[in-house]
Coordinates of N, CA and C in Angstrom, one line a residue:
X1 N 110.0 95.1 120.0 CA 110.7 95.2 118.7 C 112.1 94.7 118.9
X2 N 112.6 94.0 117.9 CA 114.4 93.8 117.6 C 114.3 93.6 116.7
X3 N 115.9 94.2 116.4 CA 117.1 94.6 115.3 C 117.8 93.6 115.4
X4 N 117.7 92.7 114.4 CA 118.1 91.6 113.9 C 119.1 91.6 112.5
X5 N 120.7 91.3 113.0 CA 121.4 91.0 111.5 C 122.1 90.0 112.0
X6 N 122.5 89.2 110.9 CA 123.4 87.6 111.1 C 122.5 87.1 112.3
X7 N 121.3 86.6 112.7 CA 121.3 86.1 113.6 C 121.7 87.1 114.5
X8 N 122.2 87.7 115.1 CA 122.2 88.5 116.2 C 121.4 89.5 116.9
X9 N 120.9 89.6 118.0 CA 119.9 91.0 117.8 C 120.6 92.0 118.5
X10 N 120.4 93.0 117.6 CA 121.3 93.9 117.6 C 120.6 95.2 118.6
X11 N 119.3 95.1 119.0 CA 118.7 96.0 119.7 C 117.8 95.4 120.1
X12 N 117.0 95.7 121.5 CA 115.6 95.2 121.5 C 114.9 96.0 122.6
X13 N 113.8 97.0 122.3 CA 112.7 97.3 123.2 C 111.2 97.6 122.9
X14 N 110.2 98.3 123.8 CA 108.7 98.2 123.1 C 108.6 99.6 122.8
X15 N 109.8 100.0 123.5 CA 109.5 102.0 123.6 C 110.3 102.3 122.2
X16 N 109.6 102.1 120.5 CA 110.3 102.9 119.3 C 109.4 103.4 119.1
X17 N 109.9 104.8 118.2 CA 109.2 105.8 117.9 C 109.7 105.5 115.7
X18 N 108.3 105.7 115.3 CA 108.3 105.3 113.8 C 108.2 106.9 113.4
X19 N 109.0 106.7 112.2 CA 108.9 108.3 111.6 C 110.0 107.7 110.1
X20 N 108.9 108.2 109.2 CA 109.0 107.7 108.1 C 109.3 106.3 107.9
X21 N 108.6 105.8 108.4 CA 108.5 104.0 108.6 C 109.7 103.3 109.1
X22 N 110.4 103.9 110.1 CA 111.7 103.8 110.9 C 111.5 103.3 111.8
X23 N 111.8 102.2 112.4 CA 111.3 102.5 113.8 C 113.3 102.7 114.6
X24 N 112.8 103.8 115.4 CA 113.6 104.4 116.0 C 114.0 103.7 117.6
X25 N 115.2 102.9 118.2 CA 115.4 102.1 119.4 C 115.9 103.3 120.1
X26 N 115.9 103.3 121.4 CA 116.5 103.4 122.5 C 117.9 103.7 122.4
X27 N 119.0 104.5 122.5 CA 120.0 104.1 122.4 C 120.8 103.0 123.9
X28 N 120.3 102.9 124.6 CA 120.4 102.2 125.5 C 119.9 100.6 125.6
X29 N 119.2 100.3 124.1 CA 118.7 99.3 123.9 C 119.6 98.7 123.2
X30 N 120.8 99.0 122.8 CA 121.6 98.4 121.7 C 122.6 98.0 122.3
X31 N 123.0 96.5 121.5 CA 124.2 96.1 122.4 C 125.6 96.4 121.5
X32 N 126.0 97.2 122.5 CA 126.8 98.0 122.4 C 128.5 97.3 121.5
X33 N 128.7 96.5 121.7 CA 129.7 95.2 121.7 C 129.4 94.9 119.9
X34 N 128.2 95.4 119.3 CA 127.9 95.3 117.7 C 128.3 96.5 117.0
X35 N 128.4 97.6 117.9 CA 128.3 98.9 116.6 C 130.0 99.4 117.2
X36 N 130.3 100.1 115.9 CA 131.4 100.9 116.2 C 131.0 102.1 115.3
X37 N 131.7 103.3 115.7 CA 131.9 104.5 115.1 C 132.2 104.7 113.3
X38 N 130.8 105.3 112.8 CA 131.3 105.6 111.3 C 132.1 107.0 111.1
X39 N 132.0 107.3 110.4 CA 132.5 108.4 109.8 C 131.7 109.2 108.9
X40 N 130.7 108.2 108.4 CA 129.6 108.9 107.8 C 128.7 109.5 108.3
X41 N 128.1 110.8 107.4 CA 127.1 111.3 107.9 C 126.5 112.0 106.3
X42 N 125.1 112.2 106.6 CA 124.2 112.8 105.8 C 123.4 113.6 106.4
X43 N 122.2 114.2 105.5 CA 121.4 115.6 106.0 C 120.2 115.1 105.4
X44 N 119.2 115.1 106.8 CA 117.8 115.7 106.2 C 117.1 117.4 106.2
X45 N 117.1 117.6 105.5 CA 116.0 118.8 105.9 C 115.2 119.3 107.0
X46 N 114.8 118.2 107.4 CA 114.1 118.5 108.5 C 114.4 117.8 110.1
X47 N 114.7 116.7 109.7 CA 115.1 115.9 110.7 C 116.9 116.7 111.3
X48 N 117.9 116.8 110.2 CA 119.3 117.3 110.8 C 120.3 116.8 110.2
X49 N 121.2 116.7 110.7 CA 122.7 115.7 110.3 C 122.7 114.4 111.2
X50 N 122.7 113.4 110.4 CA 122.8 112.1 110.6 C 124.3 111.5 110.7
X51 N 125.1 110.9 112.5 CA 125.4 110.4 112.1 C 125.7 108.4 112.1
X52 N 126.5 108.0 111.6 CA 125.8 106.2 111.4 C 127.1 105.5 112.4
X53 N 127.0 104.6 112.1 CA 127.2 103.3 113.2 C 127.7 102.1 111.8
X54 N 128.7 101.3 112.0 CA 129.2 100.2 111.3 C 128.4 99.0 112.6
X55 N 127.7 98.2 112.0 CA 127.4 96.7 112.3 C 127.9 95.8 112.6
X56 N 129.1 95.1 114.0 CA 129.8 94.1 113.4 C 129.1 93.3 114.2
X57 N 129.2 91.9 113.5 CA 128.8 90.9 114.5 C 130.1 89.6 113.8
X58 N 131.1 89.1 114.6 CA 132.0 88.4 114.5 C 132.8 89.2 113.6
X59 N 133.3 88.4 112.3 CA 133.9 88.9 111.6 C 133.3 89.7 110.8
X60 N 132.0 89.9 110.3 CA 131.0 90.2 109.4 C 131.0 91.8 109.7
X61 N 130.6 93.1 108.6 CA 130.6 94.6 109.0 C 129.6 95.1 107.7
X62 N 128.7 95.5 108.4 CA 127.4 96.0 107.7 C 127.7 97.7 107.9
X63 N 128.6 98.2 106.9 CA 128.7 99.5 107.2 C 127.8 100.4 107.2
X64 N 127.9 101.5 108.1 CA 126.9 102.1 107.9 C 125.1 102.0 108.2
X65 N 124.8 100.3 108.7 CA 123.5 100.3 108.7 C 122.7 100.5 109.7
X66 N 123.3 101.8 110.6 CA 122.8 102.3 111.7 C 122.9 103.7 111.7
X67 N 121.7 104.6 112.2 CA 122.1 105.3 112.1 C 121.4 107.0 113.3
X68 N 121.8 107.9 113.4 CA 121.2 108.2 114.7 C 121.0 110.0 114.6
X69 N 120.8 110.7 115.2 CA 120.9 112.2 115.0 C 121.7 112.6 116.4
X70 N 122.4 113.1 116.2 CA 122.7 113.8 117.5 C 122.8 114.6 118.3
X71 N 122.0 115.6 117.2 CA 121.9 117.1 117.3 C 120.5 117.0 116.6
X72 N 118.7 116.3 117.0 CA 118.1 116.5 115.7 C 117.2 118.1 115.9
X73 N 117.0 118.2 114.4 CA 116.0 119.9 114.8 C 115.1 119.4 115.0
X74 N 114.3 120.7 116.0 CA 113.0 120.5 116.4 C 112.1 120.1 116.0
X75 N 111.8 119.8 114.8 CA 110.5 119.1 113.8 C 110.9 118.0 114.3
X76 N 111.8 117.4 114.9 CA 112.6 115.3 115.2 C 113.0 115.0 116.4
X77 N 112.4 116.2 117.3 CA 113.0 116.0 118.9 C 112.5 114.4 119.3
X78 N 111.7 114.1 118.3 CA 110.8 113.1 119.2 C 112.2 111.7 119.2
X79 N 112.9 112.1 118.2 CA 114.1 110.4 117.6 C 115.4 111.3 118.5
X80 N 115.2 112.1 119.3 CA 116.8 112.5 119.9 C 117.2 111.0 121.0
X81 N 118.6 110.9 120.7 CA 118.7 109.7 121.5 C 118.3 108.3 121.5
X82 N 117.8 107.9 120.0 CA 117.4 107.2 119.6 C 117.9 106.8 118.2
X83 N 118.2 105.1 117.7 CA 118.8 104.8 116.9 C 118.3 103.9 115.6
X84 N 118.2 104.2 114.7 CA 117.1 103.6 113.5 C 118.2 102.5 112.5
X85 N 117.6 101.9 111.8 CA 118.3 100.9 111.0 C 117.9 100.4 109.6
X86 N 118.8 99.5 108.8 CA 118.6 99.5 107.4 C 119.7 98.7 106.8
X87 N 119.8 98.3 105.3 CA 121.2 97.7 105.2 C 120.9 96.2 105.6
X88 N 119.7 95.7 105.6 CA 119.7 93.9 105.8 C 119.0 94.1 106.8
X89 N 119.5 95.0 108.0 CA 119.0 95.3 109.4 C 117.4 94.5 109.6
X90 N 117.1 93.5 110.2 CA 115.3 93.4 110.4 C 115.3 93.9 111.5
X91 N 114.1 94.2 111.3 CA 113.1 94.9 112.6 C 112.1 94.1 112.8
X92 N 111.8 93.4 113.5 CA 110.5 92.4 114.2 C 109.7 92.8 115.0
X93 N 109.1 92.4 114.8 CA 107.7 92.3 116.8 C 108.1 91.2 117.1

């Protein structure tokens, strides 16, 4: 799988875990040199507090279209350490 924005791929491995039609990368799969720290965060219910990642690739900033748990509850241990995407974000085979 890759995470593809502007032409760039923004992640790429075989090991994602899908949950709610997400597919969830590696955090070690991502190159690192594209994301910087948001400030945002939201809540699921079950999954935890979410928080995101800003997209840059050159000048270009896809706020926000990353996003990760860092703490998730137990019903979502399976996405701990792992980074999902959205916001234009493609996900390929």
């Amino acid at each position: 799988m890759r995470a593809i924005w502007n032409d760039t791929v923004l992640a790429e491995s075989d090991d994602t875990v899908v949950v709610e039609g997400n597919h969830y990368f590696p955090a070690d799969s991502l190159r690192r040199d594209c994301f910087r720290d948001s400030d945002h965060h939201s809540v699921c219910p079950w999954k935890g507090t979410a928080s995101y990642y800003d997209v840059v690739v050159g000048d270009a900033v896809n706020a926000q279209a990353a996003w990760y748990y860092p703490h998730p509850k137990e019903a979502a241990a399976q996405i701990a350490g792992r980074v999902a995407f959205w916001k234009g974000v493609n996900v390929i085979t």
